[in-house]
Amino acid sequence: RVEARAYAHTEVTAVRKAATAPPPADAAQMLEMAGLTRRVVPGDGNCAIYAVGVAAGACLSGGQAVADSLGTTPPVSDAIDTWQLALRGQVCNFISGNRLLFGREPALLVQSRWSRAAAQAFGTTQVYASDVHLRALAEELQLELVSIDAARLGDNVSVFKAGDTAVKRVKSWAHEVAPRLRSGGGASQSHRLVVVVWNGLADARGHYDAAVRGI
């Protein structure tokens, strides 16, 4: 009950702070507030995996950074494809082993059309990521993963954190997230803070890109 009250208070605080913040003109302006820029990844049905990997500074088995091995358009290399398939398998295993966590969000499960068949499909390739998958990606890569919805810009952003008891939280970009990123991305925190940008479409037209340090 104490946790529920604390969560409710955090949600209300985020909404109040958002009301005093000027609305951003676009996703680029939001990223600029945090010293970030958008890094386009291939739109081949695996974009969420690529975007999170690039934003998190993930590496391939040989030690090469995903960002250095990935272009902006398909096709991708065999090494990238092997990496993303392995990560998808880890995501699938986490979700399958944590049904109580995701069962607390029935509306989310309906929205994401989650099922055993979907889990099996996500474990292969080209199934579009939902909040459930972003939370699992955060867990597998030990991240605090922020998703900006470019179609519905506002100060409130979705945050998926490894080890959290919720699928996602809502935080203020201007007052909570951007200041941490400007000060170094929360490197001293237990989980690295990273950002992806979603175009807001929950179907085959949907796309994620990574946010990286501005040059």
Short mmCIF file of N, CA and C in Angstrom, two decimals, residues 2-132:
data_model
loop_
_atom_site.label_atom_id
_atom_site.label_comp_id
_atom_site.label_asym_id
_atom_site.label_seq_id
_atom_site.Cartn_x
_atom_site.Cartn_y
_atom_site.Cartn_z
N VAL A 2 1.96 1.19 0.79
CA VAL A 2 2.85 2.35 0.82
C VAL A 2 3.44 2.59 -0.57
N GLU A 3 3.83 1.48 -1.25
CA GLU A 3 4.40 1.59 -2.59
C GLU A 3 3.37 2.17 -3.55
N ALA A 4 2.13 1.75 -3.44
CA ALA A 4 1.07 2.24 -4.32
C ALA A 4 0.86 3.74 -4.13
N ARG A 5 0.88 4.18 -2.86
CA ARG A 5 0.71 5.62 -2.60
C ARG A 5 1.88 6.42 -3.14
N ALA A 6 3.10 5.87 -2.98
CA ALA A 6 4.29 6.57 -3.48
C ALA A 6 4.25 6.68 -4.99
N TYR A 7 3.82 5.61 -5.65
CA TYR A 7 3.72 5.61 -7.11
C TYR A 7 2.68 6.63 -7.57
N ALA A 8 1.52 6.67 -6.87
CA ALA A 8 0.47 7.62 -7.23
C ALA A 8 0.96 9.05 -7.05
N HIS A 9 1.72 9.29 -5.97
CA HIS A 9 2.25 10.63 -5.73
C HIS A 9 3.22 11.04 -6.83
N THR A 10 4.07 10.09 -7.25
CA THR A 10 5.02 10.37 -8.33
C THR A 10 4.30 10.72 -9.62
N GLU A 11 3.23 9.98 -9.92
CA GLU A 11 2.47 10.23 -11.14
C GLU A 11 1.84 11.62 -11.10
N VAL A 12 1.24 11.98 -9.97
CA VAL A 12 0.60 13.29 -9.84
C VAL A 12 1.64 14.40 -9.95
N THR A 13 2.80 14.22 -9.31
CA THR A 13 3.86 15.22 -9.37
C THR A 13 4.32 15.44 -10.80
N ALA A 14 4.47 14.35 -11.55
CA ALA A 14 4.91 14.46 -12.95
C ALA A 14 3.90 15.24 -13.77
N VAL A 15 2.62 14.98 -13.55
CA VAL A 15 1.57 15.67 -14.29
C VAL A 15 1.57 17.16 -13.96
N ARG A 16 1.74 17.51 -12.66
CA ARG A 16 1.76 18.92 -12.26
C ARG A 16 2.96 19.65 -12.85
N LYS A 17 4.11 18.99 -12.85
CA LYS A 17 5.30 19.61 -13.42
C LYS A 17 5.13 19.82 -14.92
N ALA A 18 4.49 18.86 -15.57
CA ALA A 18 4.28 18.96 -17.02
C ALA A 18 3.41 20.16 -17.36
N ALA A 19 2.47 20.46 -16.48
CA ALA A 19 1.54 21.57 -16.74
C ALA A 19 2.26 22.91 -16.78
N THR A 20 3.43 23.01 -16.10
CA THR A 20 4.15 24.28 -16.06
C THR A 20 5.26 24.36 -17.11
N ALA A 21 5.50 23.25 -17.82
CA ALA A 21 6.57 23.24 -18.82
C ALA A 21 6.01 23.54 -20.20
N PRO A 22 6.71 24.40 -20.98
CA PRO A 22 6.24 24.68 -22.34
C PRO A 22 6.31 23.43 -23.19
N PRO A 23 5.31 23.21 -24.05
CA PRO A 23 5.32 22.00 -24.88
C PRO A 23 6.46 22.05 -25.90
N PRO A 24 7.17 20.95 -26.11
CA PRO A 24 8.25 20.93 -27.09
C PRO A 24 7.70 21.00 -28.51
N ALA A 25 8.46 21.61 -29.40
CA ALA A 25 8.02 21.73 -30.79
C ALA A 25 8.10 20.39 -31.51
N ASP A 26 9.11 19.60 -31.19
CA ASP A 26 9.29 18.29 -31.82
C ASP A 26 10.23 17.46 -30.95
N ALA A 27 10.44 16.21 -31.37
CA ALA A 27 11.30 15.31 -30.60
C ALA A 27 12.73 15.82 -30.57
N ALA A 28 13.17 16.45 -31.65
CA ALA A 28 14.54 16.97 -31.70
C ALA A 28 14.76 18.01 -30.61
N GLN A 29 13.76 18.85 -30.37
CA GLN A 29 13.88 19.86 -29.32
C GLN A 29 13.95 19.21 -27.95
N MET A 30 13.17 18.16 -27.73
CA MET A 30 13.24 17.44 -26.46
C MET A 30 14.63 16.85 -26.25
N LEU A 31 15.16 16.23 -27.28
CA LEU A 31 16.48 15.62 -27.16
C LEU A 31 17.56 16.67 -26.91
N GLU A 32 17.42 17.81 -27.56
CA GLU A 32 18.40 18.89 -27.40
C GLU A 32 18.47 19.35 -25.94
N MET A 33 17.33 19.33 -25.25
CA MET A 33 17.30 19.71 -23.84
C MET A 33 18.22 18.84 -23.00
N ALA A 34 18.45 17.61 -23.46
CA ALA A 34 19.28 16.66 -22.71
C ALA A 34 20.65 16.45 -23.33
N GLY A 35 20.98 17.24 -24.36
CA GLY A 35 22.26 17.09 -25.02
C GLY A 35 22.34 15.86 -25.91
N LEU A 36 21.16 15.44 -26.41
CA LEU A 36 21.09 14.25 -27.25
C LEU A 36 20.67 14.59 -28.66
N THR A 37 20.91 13.67 -29.57
CA THR A 37 20.46 13.80 -30.94
C THR A 37 19.93 12.45 -31.41
N ARG A 38 19.11 12.47 -32.44
CA ARG A 38 18.49 11.25 -32.92
C ARG A 38 19.45 10.48 -33.83
N ARG A 39 19.52 9.16 -33.63
CA ARG A 39 20.35 8.28 -34.47
C ARG A 39 19.40 7.29 -35.14
N VAL A 40 19.22 7.43 -36.44
CA VAL A 40 18.29 6.59 -37.20
C VAL A 40 18.84 5.17 -37.30
N VAL A 41 17.93 4.19 -37.13
CA VAL A 41 18.31 2.78 -37.28
C VAL A 41 17.43 2.17 -38.37
N PRO A 42 17.83 1.02 -38.91
CA PRO A 42 17.06 0.40 -40.00
C PRO A 42 15.63 0.06 -39.60
N GLY A 43 14.70 0.30 -40.51
CA GLY A 43 13.30 0.00 -40.28
C GLY A 43 12.90 -1.31 -40.93
N ASP A 44 13.40 -2.41 -40.37
CA ASP A 44 13.13 -3.72 -40.96
C ASP A 44 12.30 -4.62 -40.05
N GLY A 45 11.62 -4.04 -39.06
CA GLY A 45 10.84 -4.82 -38.12
C GLY A 45 11.59 -5.14 -36.84
N ASN A 46 12.87 -4.82 -36.81
CA ASN A 46 13.69 -5.06 -35.63
C ASN A 46 14.20 -3.76 -35.00
N CYS A 47 13.58 -2.64 -35.36
CA CYS A 47 14.13 -1.33 -35.01
C CYS A 47 14.22 -1.08 -33.51
N ALA A 48 13.28 -1.60 -32.71
CA ALA A 48 13.34 -1.37 -31.27
C ALA A 48 14.58 -2.01 -30.67
N ILE A 49 14.91 -3.21 -31.14
CA ILE A 49 16.11 -3.88 -30.67
C ILE A 49 17.34 -3.07 -31.04
N TYR A 50 17.40 -2.64 -32.29
CA TYR A 50 18.54 -1.84 -32.73
C TYR A 50 18.65 -0.53 -31.93
N ALA A 51 17.51 0.16 -31.78
CA ALA A 51 17.52 1.47 -31.13
C ALA A 51 17.99 1.37 -29.69
N VAL A 52 17.48 0.38 -28.96
CA VAL A 52 17.89 0.22 -27.57
C VAL A 52 19.37 -0.16 -27.50
N GLY A 53 19.80 -1.04 -28.38
CA GLY A 53 21.20 -1.44 -28.39
C GLY A 53 22.15 -0.29 -28.67
N VAL A 54 21.81 0.53 -29.65
CA VAL A 54 22.64 1.69 -29.97
C VAL A 54 22.65 2.68 -28.81
N ALA A 55 21.47 2.99 -28.27
CA ALA A 55 21.38 3.96 -27.17
C ALA A 55 22.15 3.49 -25.94
N ALA A 56 22.15 2.16 -25.73
CA ALA A 56 22.79 1.60 -24.54
C ALA A 56 24.28 1.35 -24.72
N GLY A 57 24.78 1.53 -25.95
CA GLY A 57 26.18 1.27 -26.20
C GLY A 57 26.52 -0.21 -26.18
N ALA A 58 25.54 -1.06 -26.56
CA ALA A 58 25.74 -2.50 -26.56
C ALA A 58 26.81 -2.90 -27.59
N CYS A 59 27.43 -4.06 -27.35
CA CYS A 59 28.48 -4.55 -28.23
C CYS A 59 28.14 -5.94 -28.77
N LEU A 60 28.68 -6.25 -29.92
CA LEU A 60 28.55 -7.57 -30.50
C LEU A 60 29.50 -8.53 -29.78
N SER A 61 29.40 -9.81 -30.09
CA SER A 61 30.22 -10.81 -29.41
C SER A 61 31.72 -10.56 -29.60
N GLY A 62 32.08 -9.95 -30.71
CA GLY A 62 33.49 -9.66 -30.97
C GLY A 62 33.99 -8.39 -30.32
N GLY A 63 33.11 -7.67 -29.61
CA GLY A 63 33.50 -6.46 -28.92
C GLY A 63 33.22 -5.18 -29.67
N GLN A 64 32.82 -5.28 -30.93
CA GLN A 64 32.53 -4.08 -31.72
C GLN A 64 31.18 -3.51 -31.31
N ALA A 65 31.10 -2.19 -31.20
CA ALA A 65 29.86 -1.55 -30.79
C ALA A 65 28.78 -1.76 -31.85
N VAL A 66 27.56 -1.99 -31.39
CA VAL A 66 26.43 -2.13 -32.31
C VAL A 66 26.31 -0.88 -33.17
N ALA A 67 26.47 0.29 -32.56
CA ALA A 67 26.34 1.55 -33.29
C ALA A 67 27.32 1.65 -34.45
N ASP A 68 28.52 1.08 -34.28
CA ASP A 68 29.54 1.15 -35.32
C ASP A 68 29.33 0.12 -36.41
N SER A 69 28.47 -0.86 -36.12
CA SER A 69 28.24 -1.96 -37.07
C SER A 69 26.92 -1.85 -37.79
N LEU A 70 26.13 -0.85 -37.44
CA LEU A 70 24.76 -0.74 -37.94
C LEU A 70 24.59 0.50 -38.79
N GLY A 71 24.07 0.31 -40.01
CA GLY A 71 23.75 1.46 -40.86
C GLY A 71 22.40 2.05 -40.51
N THR A 72 21.86 2.83 -41.42
CA THR A 72 20.56 3.45 -41.19
C THR A 72 19.45 2.81 -42.01
N THR A 73 19.82 1.93 -42.93
CA THR A 73 18.82 1.26 -43.77
C THR A 73 19.16 -0.23 -43.86
N PRO A 74 18.15 -1.08 -44.15
CA PRO A 74 18.43 -2.51 -44.36
C PRO A 74 19.23 -2.70 -45.64
N PRO A 75 19.89 -3.86 -45.81
CA PRO A 75 19.95 -4.97 -44.86
C PRO A 75 21.04 -4.76 -43.82
N VAL A 76 20.97 -5.55 -42.73
CA VAL A 76 21.99 -5.49 -41.69
C VAL A 76 22.96 -6.66 -41.88
N SER A 77 24.08 -6.58 -41.20
CA SER A 77 25.09 -7.63 -41.32
C SER A 77 24.64 -8.89 -40.58
N ASP A 78 25.29 -10.00 -40.89
CA ASP A 78 25.00 -11.26 -40.19
C ASP A 78 25.30 -11.13 -38.70
N ALA A 79 26.35 -10.37 -38.36
CA ALA A 79 26.71 -10.20 -36.95
C ALA A 79 25.62 -9.46 -36.19
N ILE A 80 25.06 -8.40 -36.79
CA ILE A 80 23.97 -7.67 -36.16
C ILE A 80 22.74 -8.55 -36.03
N ASP A 81 22.44 -9.32 -37.06
CA ASP A 81 21.25 -10.18 -37.02
C ASP A 81 21.39 -11.25 -35.94
N THR A 82 22.57 -11.81 -35.81
CA THR A 82 22.81 -12.81 -34.76
C THR A 82 22.64 -12.20 -33.38
N TRP A 83 23.16 -10.98 -33.21
CA TRP A 83 23.04 -10.28 -31.93
C TRP A 83 21.59 -9.99 -31.57
N GLN A 84 20.83 -9.47 -32.53
CA GLN A 84 19.45 -9.09 -32.20
C GLN A 84 18.58 -10.32 -31.94
N LEU A 85 18.84 -11.41 -32.64
CA LEU A 85 18.09 -12.63 -32.40
C LEU A 85 18.37 -13.19 -31.01
N ALA A 86 19.61 -13.13 -30.58
CA ALA A 86 19.97 -13.60 -29.24
C ALA A 86 19.30 -12.74 -28.17
N LEU A 87 19.30 -11.42 -28.38
CA LEU A 87 18.67 -10.53 -27.41
C LEU A 87 17.16 -10.74 -27.37
N ARG A 88 16.55 -10.98 -28.51
CA ARG A 88 15.13 -11.28 -28.54
C ARG A 88 14.82 -12.54 -27.72
N GLY A 89 15.68 -13.54 -27.83
CA GLY A 89 15.48 -14.75 -27.05
C GLY A 89 15.54 -14.49 -25.57
N GLN A 90 16.45 -13.63 -25.13
CA GLN A 90 16.56 -13.27 -23.72
C GLN A 90 15.32 -12.52 -23.25
N VAL A 91 14.82 -11.62 -24.10
CA VAL A 91 13.60 -10.87 -23.79
C VAL A 91 12.43 -11.83 -23.62
N CYS A 92 12.32 -12.76 -24.54
CA CYS A 92 11.24 -13.75 -24.50
C CYS A 92 11.30 -14.56 -23.21
N ASN A 93 12.49 -14.99 -22.82
CA ASN A 93 12.65 -15.78 -21.61
C ASN A 93 12.29 -14.98 -20.36
N PHE A 94 12.66 -13.70 -20.33
CA PHE A 94 12.34 -12.87 -19.18
C PHE A 94 10.83 -12.71 -19.02
N ILE A 95 10.15 -12.43 -20.13
CA ILE A 95 8.70 -12.25 -20.07
C ILE A 95 8.02 -13.55 -19.64
N SER A 96 8.44 -14.66 -20.22
CA SER A 96 7.83 -15.94 -19.89
C SER A 96 8.04 -16.30 -18.42
N GLY A 97 9.16 -15.86 -17.85
CA GLY A 97 9.46 -16.20 -16.46
C GLY A 97 8.96 -15.19 -15.45
N ASN A 98 8.31 -14.13 -15.91
CA ASN A 98 7.85 -13.08 -15.00
C ASN A 98 6.40 -12.69 -15.29
N ARG A 99 5.54 -13.69 -15.35
CA ARG A 99 4.14 -13.45 -15.69
C ARG A 99 3.43 -12.61 -14.62
N LEU A 100 3.87 -12.71 -13.37
CA LEU A 100 3.22 -11.92 -12.32
C LEU A 100 3.47 -10.43 -12.54
N LEU A 101 4.67 -10.09 -12.95
CA LEU A 101 4.99 -8.68 -13.23
C LEU A 101 4.09 -8.14 -14.32
N PHE A 102 4.00 -8.83 -15.42
CA PHE A 102 3.22 -8.33 -16.55
C PHE A 102 1.72 -8.55 -16.35
N GLY A 103 1.36 -9.50 -15.49
CA GLY A 103 -0.05 -9.72 -15.19
C GLY A 103 -0.68 -8.60 -14.40
N ARG A 104 0.16 -7.72 -13.81
CA ARG A 104 -0.36 -6.57 -13.06
C ARG A 104 -0.87 -5.48 -13.98
N GLU A 105 -0.61 -5.63 -15.27
CA GLU A 105 -1.00 -4.60 -16.24
C GLU A 105 -1.93 -5.21 -17.29
N PRO A 106 -3.14 -5.66 -16.90
CA PRO A 106 -4.00 -6.35 -17.87
C PRO A 106 -4.36 -5.51 -19.08
N ALA A 107 -4.59 -4.21 -18.88
CA ALA A 107 -4.94 -3.35 -20.02
C ALA A 107 -3.78 -3.29 -21.01
N LEU A 108 -2.56 -3.27 -20.47
CA LEU A 108 -1.38 -3.23 -21.32
C LEU A 108 -1.26 -4.51 -22.12
N LEU A 109 -1.58 -5.64 -21.47
CA LEU A 109 -1.46 -6.91 -22.17
C LEU A 109 -2.47 -7.00 -23.31
N VAL A 110 -3.66 -6.48 -23.08
CA VAL A 110 -4.67 -6.49 -24.15
C VAL A 110 -4.21 -5.59 -25.28
N GLN A 111 -3.71 -4.42 -24.92
CA GLN A 111 -3.27 -3.47 -25.94
C GLN A 111 -2.13 -4.04 -26.78
N SER A 112 -1.22 -4.76 -26.13
CA SER A 112 -0.07 -5.29 -26.86
C SER A 112 -0.35 -6.66 -27.47
N ARG A 113 -1.57 -7.16 -27.28
CA ARG A 113 -1.97 -8.46 -27.84
C ARG A 113 -1.00 -9.56 -27.42
N TRP A 114 -0.63 -9.53 -26.15
CA TRP A 114 0.36 -10.48 -25.67
C TRP A 114 -0.23 -11.88 -25.56
N SER A 115 0.54 -12.87 -25.98
CA SER A 115 0.12 -14.26 -25.90
C SER A 115 1.37 -15.12 -26.00
N ARG A 116 1.24 -16.42 -25.73
CA ARG A 116 2.38 -17.32 -25.87
C ARG A 116 2.87 -17.33 -27.32
N ALA A 117 1.94 -17.28 -28.25
CA ALA A 117 2.31 -17.27 -29.67
C ALA A 117 3.12 -16.02 -29.99
N ALA A 118 2.72 -14.88 -29.40
CA ALA A 118 3.45 -13.65 -29.63
C ALA A 118 4.86 -13.74 -29.05
N ALA A 119 4.98 -14.38 -27.89
CA ALA A 119 6.30 -14.55 -27.27
C ALA A 119 7.20 -15.37 -28.18
N GLN A 120 6.66 -16.44 -28.72
CA GLN A 120 7.45 -17.28 -29.61
C GLN A 120 7.84 -16.53 -30.88
N ALA A 121 6.92 -15.73 -31.41
CA ALA A 121 7.22 -14.96 -32.61
C ALA A 121 8.28 -13.90 -32.33
N PHE A 122 8.17 -13.23 -31.17
CA PHE A 122 9.14 -12.20 -30.83
C PHE A 122 10.52 -12.81 -30.66
N GLY A 123 10.57 -14.08 -30.27
CA GLY A 123 11.84 -14.75 -30.12
C GLY A 123 12.53 -15.02 -31.44
N THR A 124 11.84 -14.86 -32.55
CA THR A 124 12.47 -15.06 -33.86
C THR A 124 12.83 -13.71 -34.46
N THR A 125 11.90 -13.06 -35.14
CA THR A 125 12.24 -11.77 -35.76
C THR A 125 10.99 -11.04 -36.23
N GLN A 126 11.12 -9.74 -36.38
CA GLN A 126 10.12 -8.89 -36.99
C GLN A 126 8.73 -8.97 -36.35
N VAL A 127 8.69 -8.85 -35.03
CA VAL A 127 7.45 -8.62 -34.31
C VAL A 127 7.64 -7.29 -33.59
N TYR A 128 6.65 -6.42 -33.70
CA TYR A 128 6.83 -5.04 -33.27
C TYR A 128 6.75 -4.91 -31.75
N ALA A 129 7.71 -4.19 -31.17
CA ALA A 129 7.86 -4.10 -29.73
C ALA A 129 6.77 -3.26 -29.09
N SER A 130 6.32 -3.70 -27.92
CA SER A 130 5.34 -2.97 -27.11
C SER A 130 6.01 -2.61 -25.79
N ASP A 131 5.23 -2.01 -24.88
CA ASP A 131 5.76 -1.66 -23.56
C ASP A 131 6.32 -2.89 -22.85
N VAL A 132 5.66 -4.02 -23.02
CA VAL A 132 6.12 -5.26 -22.39
C VAL A 132 7.55 -5.58 -22.82
#
